[in-house]
Every structure is written in structure tokens, then in C-alpha cells.
XYZ file of C-alpha atoms in Angstrom:
535
model
C 140.059 87.148 74.533
C 139.873 86.266 70.801
C 137.918 83.078 71.560
C 135.282 84.907 73.578
C 134.440 87.649 71.096
C 132.307 85.571 68.715
C 130.143 84.445 71.621
C 129.838 87.952 73.006
C 128.522 89.403 69.758
C 126.652 86.396 68.343
C 122.879 86.524 67.813
C 120.877 84.448 70.265
C 118.243 82.286 68.580
C 116.677 81.128 71.834
C 114.208 81.614 73.424
C 111.635 82.275 70.682
C 109.366 85.300 71.119
C 105.736 84.944 72.155
C 104.471 85.785 68.619
C 106.794 83.100 67.213
C 105.438 80.513 69.649
C 101.858 81.521 68.861
C 102.505 81.232 65.126
C 103.848 77.714 65.652
C 100.737 76.743 67.610
C 98.612 77.940 64.687
C 100.666 75.869 62.241
C 100.350 72.772 64.439
C 96.585 73.361 64.682
C 96.380 73.516 60.923
C 98.447 70.302 60.539
C 96.137 68.434 62.921
C 92.871 69.584 61.397
C 93.627 69.941 57.665
C 93.874 67.347 54.874
C 97.360 65.856 54.429
C 98.973 62.487 53.791
C 99.131 61.914 57.533
C 95.558 62.940 58.332
C 94.341 60.918 55.351
C 96.013 57.879 56.918
C 95.279 58.476 60.624
C 92.297 60.852 60.717
C 91.829 64.536 61.522
C 90.857 66.459 64.667
C 88.199 69.106 65.010
C 89.546 72.657 65.029
C 88.813 72.975 68.744
C 90.606 69.744 69.637
C 93.458 70.586 67.299
C 93.993 73.950 69.001
C 93.926 72.386 72.477
C 96.442 69.684 71.528
C 98.622 72.160 69.609
C 99.081 74.237 72.743
C 100.106 71.176 74.743
C 102.495 69.957 72.029
C 104.202 73.353 71.786
C 104.449 73.632 75.574
C 106.160 70.237 75.944
C 108.487 70.893 72.997
C 109.430 74.306 74.360
C 110.245 72.917 77.827
C 112.370 70.124 76.359
C 114.277 72.516 74.083
C 114.761 75.028 76.879
C 116.457 72.400 79.029
C 118.810 71.720 76.108
C 119.600 75.428 75.896
C 120.366 75.604 79.631
C 122.984 72.892 79.193
C 124.694 75.065 76.572
C 124.455 78.584 78.021
C 127.279 79.897 75.824
C 125.730 78.629 72.603
C 123.575 80.650 70.227
C 120.486 78.501 70.785
C 120.567 76.817 67.359
C 120.515 73.304 68.839
C 117.560 74.255 71.038
C 115.652 75.549 68.006
C 116.321 72.300 66.120
C 115.161 70.201 69.070
C 112.076 72.435 69.437
C 111.036 71.751 65.822
C 111.919 68.046 66.037
C 109.882 67.540 69.214
C 106.869 69.265 67.684
C 106.989 67.013 64.609
C 107.419 63.913 66.749
C 104.495 64.765 69.050
C 102.201 65.668 66.134
C 102.823 62.287 64.518
C 102.379 60.423 67.823
C 99.043 62.120 68.366
C 97.749 61.390 64.861
C 98.762 57.734 65.118
C 96.441 57.348 68.080
C 93.550 57.597 65.658
C 90.659 60.004 65.143
C 90.568 61.311 68.711
C 87.919 63.806 67.696
C 85.410 60.984 67.994
C 86.519 60.099 71.517
C 84.958 62.014 74.399
C 87.811 61.647 76.830
C 91.013 63.679 76.546
C 94.085 61.660 75.631
C 97.482 62.527 76.946
C 100.374 63.305 74.638
C 103.248 61.708 76.490
C 104.217 59.777 79.573
C 105.594 62.975 81.082
C 102.259 64.745 80.818
C 100.346 61.695 81.995
C 102.439 61.388 85.131
C 101.895 65.048 85.913
C 98.080 64.872 85.687
C 96.362 66.498 87.455
C 99.122 69.088 87.200
C 99.932 71.388 90.072
C 99.454 75.067 89.280
C 100.982 76.727 92.366
C 104.687 76.625 93.239
C 105.279 78.044 96.730
C 108.567 78.099 98.671
C 107.430 80.617 101.292
C 106.595 78.075 103.979
C 108.921 77.543 106.909
C 111.509 79.846 108.442
C 112.614 83.028 106.749
C 116.020 82.287 105.241
C 118.708 83.294 102.761
C 118.921 81.220 99.591
C 122.072 80.832 97.492
C 122.823 79.164 94.150
C 123.213 75.541 95.293
C 119.996 75.516 97.317
C 118.155 77.327 94.524
C 119.145 74.613 92.056
C 117.521 71.983 94.251
C 114.565 74.066 95.403
C 113.502 75.197 91.934
C 113.840 71.796 90.239
C 110.063 71.252 89.850
C 109.876 74.417 87.743
C 112.243 72.833 85.198
C 110.137 69.712 84.633
C 108.893 69.479 81.019
C 105.237 70.308 80.595
C 104.702 71.528 84.169
C 101.480 73.416 84.724
C 102.611 76.104 87.148
C 100.773 79.377 86.657
C 101.543 80.896 90.068
C 104.889 81.134 91.859
C 105.528 82.440 95.358
C 109.155 83.162 96.321
C 108.199 85.139 99.421
C 110.031 84.682 102.731
C 113.235 83.500 100.992
C 115.996 86.058 100.485
C 117.567 85.549 97.044
C 121.262 86.292 96.635
C 122.862 87.050 93.276
C 123.800 83.401 92.696
C 120.283 82.173 93.421
C 118.829 84.866 91.159
C 121.021 83.696 88.282
C 119.771 80.145 88.812
C 116.174 81.369 88.759
C 116.645 83.588 85.688
C 116.529 80.994 82.855
C 113.748 79.134 84.647
C 111.607 82.270 84.797
C 112.380 83.019 81.148
C 111.110 79.564 80.180
C 107.956 79.907 82.277
C 107.043 83.535 81.822
C 104.484 82.934 79.078
C 102.495 80.525 81.260
C 102.745 82.414 84.552
C 99.702 84.405 85.679
C 100.563 85.245 89.300
C 103.980 86.095 90.736
C 104.631 86.803 94.424
C 108.067 88.293 95.078
C 107.197 89.849 98.423
C 110.016 89.891 100.983
C 112.465 88.139 98.624
C 115.633 90.234 99.173
C 115.450 90.789 102.934
C 118.781 91.467 104.606
C 120.716 91.816 101.359
C 123.037 94.788 100.756
C 121.355 97.429 98.596
C 123.610 96.853 95.570
C 123.017 93.106 95.578
C 119.282 93.515 96.198
C 118.958 95.884 93.218
C 120.913 93.483 91.003
C 118.588 90.637 92.022
C 115.543 92.787 91.269
C 116.934 93.651 87.834
C 117.525 89.979 87.037
C 113.968 89.004 87.993
C 112.546 92.005 86.163
C 114.353 91.205 82.922
C 113.535 87.496 83.159
C 109.806 88.167 83.517
C 109.647 90.958 80.954
C 106.777 90.455 78.516
C 104.925 87.955 80.714
C 101.139 88.029 80.794
C 100.805 88.400 84.564
C 97.436 89.150 86.092
C 98.858 89.535 89.621
C 102.190 90.891 90.907
C 103.158 91.233 94.573
C 106.332 93.210 95.355
C 105.495 94.009 98.994
C 107.911 94.021 101.952
C 111.037 94.721 99.892
C 111.933 98.267 101.021
C 111.954 99.173 97.339
C 112.111 102.951 97.452
C 112.548 104.708 94.122
C 115.628 102.629 93.196
C 113.774 99.381 93.757
C 110.741 100.501 91.781
C 112.977 101.464 88.861
C 114.866 98.160 89.150
C 111.549 96.495 88.292
C 110.917 99.027 85.533
C 111.509 96.618 82.649
C 108.853 94.265 83.965
C 106.367 96.954 85.006
C 106.507 98.657 81.609
C 105.812 95.387 79.797
C 102.724 94.329 81.743
C 99.588 94.742 79.660
C 97.166 92.396 81.453
C 97.819 93.268 85.084
C 94.760 92.990 87.347
C 96.362 93.055 90.811
C 99.375 95.022 92.089
C 100.616 94.964 95.688
C 103.257 97.441 96.900
C 102.831 97.312 100.680
C 105.531 98.170 103.207
C 107.906 99.106 100.394
C 109.250 102.503 101.433
C 107.213 104.161 98.689
C 108.230 107.831 99.022
C 106.902 110.595 96.788
C 109.743 109.877 94.317
C 108.961 106.156 94.351
C 105.254 106.878 93.890
C 106.074 109.078 90.908
C 108.181 106.230 89.488
C 105.248 103.830 89.907
C 102.980 106.223 88.027
C 105.578 106.592 85.277
C 106.447 102.905 84.892
C 102.959 101.385 84.832
C 101.472 102.771 81.634
C 98.873 100.034 81.198
C 96.286 99.878 84.000
C 93.089 99.470 81.985
C 92.529 95.988 83.471
C 93.711 96.762 87.016
C 91.210 95.672 89.681
C 93.328 95.637 92.861
C 95.853 98.321 93.856
C 97.242 98.092 97.394
C 99.673 100.487 99.078
C 100.037 100.139 102.838
C 102.545 101.330 105.393
C 104.534 103.546 103.059
C 105.819 107.108 103.387
C 103.976 108.373 100.360
C 102.822 111.748 101.711
C 100.710 114.280 99.832
C 102.929 114.567 96.756
C 103.177 110.795 96.489
C 99.399 110.510 96.838
C 98.998 112.930 93.928
C 101.200 110.619 91.821
C 99.240 107.530 92.874
C 96.003 109.348 92.057
C 97.167 109.473 88.434
C 97.417 105.674 88.423
C 93.933 105.476 89.935
C 92.523 107.770 87.244
C 93.843 105.384 84.595
C 92.226 102.357 86.284
C 88.497 102.419 85.450
C 87.956 98.772 86.477
C 89.481 99.185 89.962
C 87.519 97.260 92.608
C 89.817 97.280 95.640
C 92.003 100.238 96.623
C 94.186 100.408 99.733
C 96.296 103.405 100.682
C 96.425 103.035 104.475
C 99.185 104.260 106.796
C 100.828 106.302 104.051
C 101.199 109.741 105.732
C 98.703 111.342 103.386
C 97.255 114.682 104.478
C 94.393 116.843 103.236
C 95.891 117.723 99.843
C 96.722 114.126 98.981
C 93.413 112.924 100.396
C 91.484 115.281 98.124
C 93.550 114.185 95.096
C 92.856 110.508 95.833
C 89.161 111.180 96.491
C 88.740 112.945 93.166
C 90.658 110.226 91.311
C 88.440 107.527 92.805
C 85.476 109.078 90.998
C 86.803 107.352 87.865
C 86.335 103.914 89.458
C 82.641 103.075 89.163
C 83.181 99.379 89.949
C 84.739 99.967 93.376
C 83.908 97.379 96.043
C 86.489 97.989 98.776
C 88.311 101.144 99.938
C 90.849 101.225 102.782
C 92.308 104.646 103.640
C 92.916 104.098 107.364
C 95.533 105.856 109.441
C 96.188 109.009 107.405
C 95.707 112.711 108.104
C 92.899 113.560 105.713
C 90.955 115.951 107.934
C 87.361 117.205 107.398
C 87.968 118.801 103.982
C 89.262 115.584 102.410
C 86.369 113.755 104.080
C 83.869 116.035 102.359
C 85.679 115.486 99.040
C 85.539 111.717 99.527
C 81.813 111.881 100.256
C 81.150 113.243 96.759
C 82.812 110.194 95.263
C 81.061 107.717 97.564
C 77.635 109.035 96.625
C 78.074 107.781 93.055
C 79.097 104.220 93.917
C 76.715 101.306 93.444
C 78.843 98.283 94.368
C 80.834 99.345 97.451
C 80.735 96.700 100.198
C 83.677 97.551 102.497
C 84.778 101.008 103.655
C 87.666 101.483 106.094
C 88.033 105.117 107.199
C 89.400 104.872 110.742
C 91.936 107.386 112.109
C 91.564 110.010 109.369
C 90.790 113.046 111.603
C 87.435 113.396 109.854
C 85.689 115.071 112.819
C 81.933 115.649 112.677
C 82.035 117.625 109.417
C 83.798 114.931 107.407
C 81.932 112.061 109.069
C 78.509 113.605 108.484
C 79.251 114.252 104.815
C 80.422 110.659 104.326
C 77.545 108.873 106.048
C 75.005 111.115 104.307
C 76.558 110.141 100.976
C 76.470 106.460 101.890
C 72.848 106.684 102.993
C 71.839 108.128 99.643
C 73.931 105.689 97.607
C 72.756 102.246 96.543
C 75.972 100.565 97.691
C 75.306 97.399 99.745
C 77.722 98.290 102.565
C 78.766 95.248 104.614
C 81.690 96.717 106.573
C 81.851 100.306 107.849
C 84.794 101.388 110.004
C 85.167 104.991 111.220
C 87.070 104.557 114.481
C 89.224 107.309 116.003
C 87.820 110.282 114.066
C 86.776 112.639 116.898
C 83.127 112.035 116.037
C 80.747 113.420 118.667
C 77.071 113.064 119.480
C 76.390 115.872 116.989
C 76.898 113.365 114.165
C 75.083 110.484 115.848
C 71.635 110.953 114.302
C 73.076 111.088 110.769
C 75.219 108.007 111.380
C 72.202 106.184 112.808
C 70.122 107.072 109.751
C 72.837 105.705 107.459
C 73.155 102.496 109.479
C 69.380 102.027 109.435
C 69.400 102.247 105.643
C 72.191 99.686 105.158
C 70.536 96.323 105.726
C 73.525 94.343 104.392
C 75.725 95.602 107.241
C 77.833 92.880 108.829
C 80.400 94.895 110.804
C 80.215 98.386 112.341
C 83.251 99.946 114.042
C 82.812 103.382 115.644
C 85.300 102.893 118.480
C 87.522 105.627 119.942
C 85.105 108.473 119.270
C 82.942 110.586 121.603
C 79.435 109.359 120.862
C 78.561 108.906 124.540
C 75.241 107.451 125.719
C 73.016 109.556 123.497
C 74.850 108.564 120.331
C 75.102 104.939 121.402
C 71.362 104.670 122.019
C 70.646 106.199 118.604
C 72.910 103.605 116.985
C 71.111 100.865 118.939
C 67.745 102.124 117.700
C 69.000 102.155 114.109
C 69.705 98.405 114.138
C 66.636 97.373 116.117
C 64.655 96.290 113.056
C 65.931 93.772 110.512
C 69.755 93.903 110.047
C 69.746 90.116 110.043
C 73.327 89.961 108.733
C 74.863 92.083 111.503
C 77.574 90.176 113.410
C 80.065 92.665 114.879
C 79.732 96.040 116.631
C 82.620 97.933 118.205
C 81.656 100.932 120.322
C 84.635 100.754 122.675
C 86.162 103.945 124.120
C 83.205 106.251 123.462
C 82.508 107.576 126.999
C 79.484 105.283 127.165
C 77.778 104.731 130.518
C 75.049 102.371 131.615
C 72.221 103.633 129.390
C 74.131 103.247 126.130
C 75.623 99.886 127.067
C 72.275 98.379 128.056
C 70.558 99.759 124.948
C 73.102 98.094 122.655
C 73.091 94.844 124.603
C 69.277 94.611 124.510
C 69.252 94.943 120.727
C 72.137 92.696 119.644
C 71.290 89.779 121.939
C 68.118 89.272 119.914
C 69.904 89.014 116.588
C 70.415 85.504 115.304
C 73.937 85.069 114.008
C 75.403 87.974 115.991
C 78.970 87.214 117.128
C 80.591 90.002 119.163
C 79.816 93.289 120.909
C 82.812 95.335 122.075
C 82.005 98.078 124.602
C 85.292 97.965 126.512
C 87.181 101.132 127.449
C 84.040 103.025 128.458
C 82.786 104.406 131.796
C 79.987 102.004 132.590
C 79.048 101.790 136.265
C 79.538 98.515 138.125
C 75.757 98.134 138.262
C 75.593 98.719 134.512
C 78.248 96.070 133.910
C 76.265 93.552 135.924
C 73.119 94.409 133.984
C 74.871 93.940 130.648
C 76.352 90.613 131.777
C 72.894 89.472 132.835
C 71.577 90.217 129.345
C 74.349 88.027 127.870
C 73.974 85.364 130.554
C 72.965 82.624 128.117
C 75.455 83.712 125.441
C 78.481 85.179 127.260
C 80.723 84.587 124.236
C 78.932 87.386 122.389
C 80.196 90.027 124.839
C 83.780 91.202 124.520
C 86.128 91.653 127.469
C 85.557 94.620 129.785
C 89.017 94.812 131.341
C 89.554 98.464 130.405
C 86.171 99.743 131.489
C 86.486 102.508 134.100
C 83.363 102.930 136.241
C 84.944 106.031 137.816
C 85.865 107.639 134.500
C 85.894 111.415 134.074
C 82.719 111.688 132.045
C 80.823 110.071 134.908
C 82.487 111.784 137.877
C 79.670 114.293 138.330
C 76.857 112.057 137.162
C 74.817 109.931 139.508
C 72.643 106.934 138.776
C 69.460 109.047 138.768
C 70.748 111.168 135.880
C 71.793 107.992 134.056
C 68.272 106.604 134.389
C 66.767 109.944 133.344
C 68.832 109.940 130.127
C 67.800 106.362 129.435
C 64.168 107.324 129.875
C 64.492 110.291 127.495
C 66.133 108.191 124.805
C 63.828 105.196 125.127
C 61.351 106.478 122.563
C 63.923 108.015 120.247
C 63.121 107.532 116.555
C 65.764 107.279 113.838
C 64.738 109.223 110.734
C 66.402 107.986 107.548
C 65.630 111.341 105.900
C 67.687 113.382 108.373
């Protein structure tokens, strides 16, 4: 016991802090560009070249010294510090002896190690192959490239490999040595199948190792985090000041976990992507997430789909999104917003100028919510490319407003209004709305809308004329057999543009009491229908 105490309480000199490393880079820059006995003899570099070479010298010296420290894990790091300084001095002198490189256009390498690694790989990915457990011995072999001096890895992906405690301890010093050069870290699905206690310990190890890194992207998806898991990553989350992308999908994010996320991510000023999907967030959790959104003025992509959010949470999120003027993509699918939250969301959408993708399927919007949203989109200047509003109980009452919105959005590439009740009248209005221009339109899904012959033929007649169109889906409707034949005839030269019709029911309930004469009469009435963008 007496022998171990000095080591337990000794001060660790390694690794140096980021400010210490930066200060050294500045000193090296000064040595390479200022007058001295060495620069008088060998020549000086420009300030720009000196800074570039100083960064490379420090990086190589740090990697070399860190390997020394790993061989003496019980030491205080003094030998690593000495080697760090010695390597820097050696590399500075080697560079100066090469002559006045400032006059040479090409970049010269600093060492054989760097030369052999050029062009350096920037992505280290072990996610390929079968999902598998990884223990200490395999980790030693698998992570070897990350220990090479002067490596250029800025992104690591450990997804699809389940790290045990031994493997995590192998990874820890490696991550510590790399954390100041890493920009993107993917730890999705990296503790699968581990007991909770072990999984939390692994998360803590990774969190502490990466603390203080300058990550722009962090993916912690598919880890069943829950509140305990979120807090296990607390050290890392609190330290991130440059984060631009955060992914927490399929993580068991309950209201408590969502509150922990809001608490532990104080710096979101640079956040551009925030994705929650398939969590059990609920209304109270959505309120917590809305606080994160409010603090993220640069947010461009927000996903909170399949998160059990109802009207209260939907309204909170909608109001928070007003703070995000740069928004380009919103995905709120598969929640229980209802009409009131839809109306609240519409107020936010009306102010956007850059929105290109909007996914609002299965939100129980009904006509009231849908009308408010499409009216807001019509009035906005957003160049909408994708609009999805499937499964919202939208009826023909909303069709004219939807058609007016679609007519106004000439950038539209994909329109999905499936699983509603737009019927023939609504379908024909949609067809009319895309008759002119819409040169970028490629996909339309109007499946399961109680459409009969008139609506199907109207859509087919319009899309077949559009160059670049790729797929029309009108399956799951109640088109007569004659109508099906007519549609197939329209697509005769381009059958690949028409989706399958396996689930079409020519004897469906909406058509039980309708005969072909009434179908033709409806088609005749709708033939001259005009879509008014001012509706």
C-alpha cells in the first residue's frame, strides 16, 4: 500500500491542456519567422508558412510523446513532457535546415512519417461488417491506426461495435490524444447488449476522454440512453462549445432524459442539426426540447418524429421553432399534434424564407390544421421541395387551399398526400395545380384517398407530360377496372412511372353506389376547374 500512495496522489503532467498546446504553436511560429542565430543561418519563413508548419510540428511531437506516456501509465508524465519539447526542437531545426522554404511554392513534408501518410485519411470507421462485441484485445488491434504519429483523422465512427469495459479502457487514452483534432464522433449503437452498469461505465469513460474536444458533430443514437445514459455523457455534453450537429435517435429519451438534455447542453449557439426520432419524449419532454430549440438560432434541420408528442408539446415546439429563421428541414411525423398544434405551427412556417423540406404526416391535423399550414406555406417565400402530409384525415374541404399552395410552389419535387380522404374532386384540383410549369416535380403519392377513375385519369394525364417525372402512386384507391386500363394506356410508353396497383379495390365502399355515368359526370364538372392561388 505504501508504494502505491505516491502514484495515487501525484500530479499528472500529461497530457497538456489545449491552451498550453496553442501557446507552444505560437512560440514555434515565432521561432520559424523571427530573427535568430538559426534563421540567420538557414533562412526564415513567412508568418503564414510558419504557422502552418508549427501546427504540424506540434501535432507530430504530441503524438510521439503521447505514445511514450501510454507505455508508462503509472508515471506522472514528466518523460512525455521532456520528449514533447525535444521533438519540437528537433523538428524545428530539421525544417530550417531545409532552407528558405518560404520561397518554394510546394509544401515540404516534415518527416518520413508524415510523408508516408500523405494524403492522410481523415475518417476512421469500424462500423462495417457484422454487429459484434469488442473486448480489450481486439480493440488494441482494431484501433492501432489511431495511435500512428501525425495521423489526420478528424472523424471516427465506432457504431455497430459493442464496447465492453476493457475495450473502452483501451480506447480512452487514444481518444484523449486525438480529441483536439476530432471534429465528428459517431458513437451510435456502441454499447448494444451490454448490462446497464457496464454500458454506463463505458459511456462515462468515453465522455471523460472526449471532454473539451471541439466537435462539430456528435451522434449518440441507438444506445437506449434514457436519463442515466444522457447524464453519463454529461461531462462531454457540457464541454461542447462548437457543436453543429447532435443526433439522439432511438435513445429512449423520456421526459426526464429530455430535461437532462436541455440541462446538459448549455451551448447551442452554433447548432444546425438537432434530430430526435423514435423516442418516448411526450408532451413534457417536448417542452424541455423546445428550450434547446429556443437557444439554437442557427438551426437548419430539426427532427422530432415518432416521439409521442401531443397538442401541448406540439404547440411548445411550434412556438420555439419561431426562433430558427434559417430552418431548411422540419420532420415532425407520427405524433399526436391535432388541429390546434397545426394552427400554431402554421404561424411559424409563415415567417420562414429558406424551408425546403416539410414532413408532417400522421399528425392528426384534420382540415383545420392542414388548411392553416398550407395557407402559411403559400404566403411564405420558402422554396418548398418536399411536402408530406399523409394520414391527416384531410378531406375535399381542404383540397382547393392545398391546390393553391402547390400551384405557388414551383420548386416542388415530391408531394405526398396519401391516406387522406381527398377523393376525385380533391385529386382533380391537385392535378390542375401542377398542370403548368412544375418542371422539377418527380414524385406524387395520392394512394388511399378514395379516388376513382376521374381523379386517377386527371393525375395521369398531367404527370405523363412532365419531363423528369419518376413515379405516381395511386394504389389503395377504388378505381374501376376500366379506369385502371385507361391509366395504364396513358403510361403505355413509360410504364415505370406508374406505381403498383395491387391494393386497388374497384368494388370499394365509396364506389358501391356510384355508376360509370356519375363518374363521367364528375369528370366533366371538374374538367374546367380553375385553381386560384388567392383562395
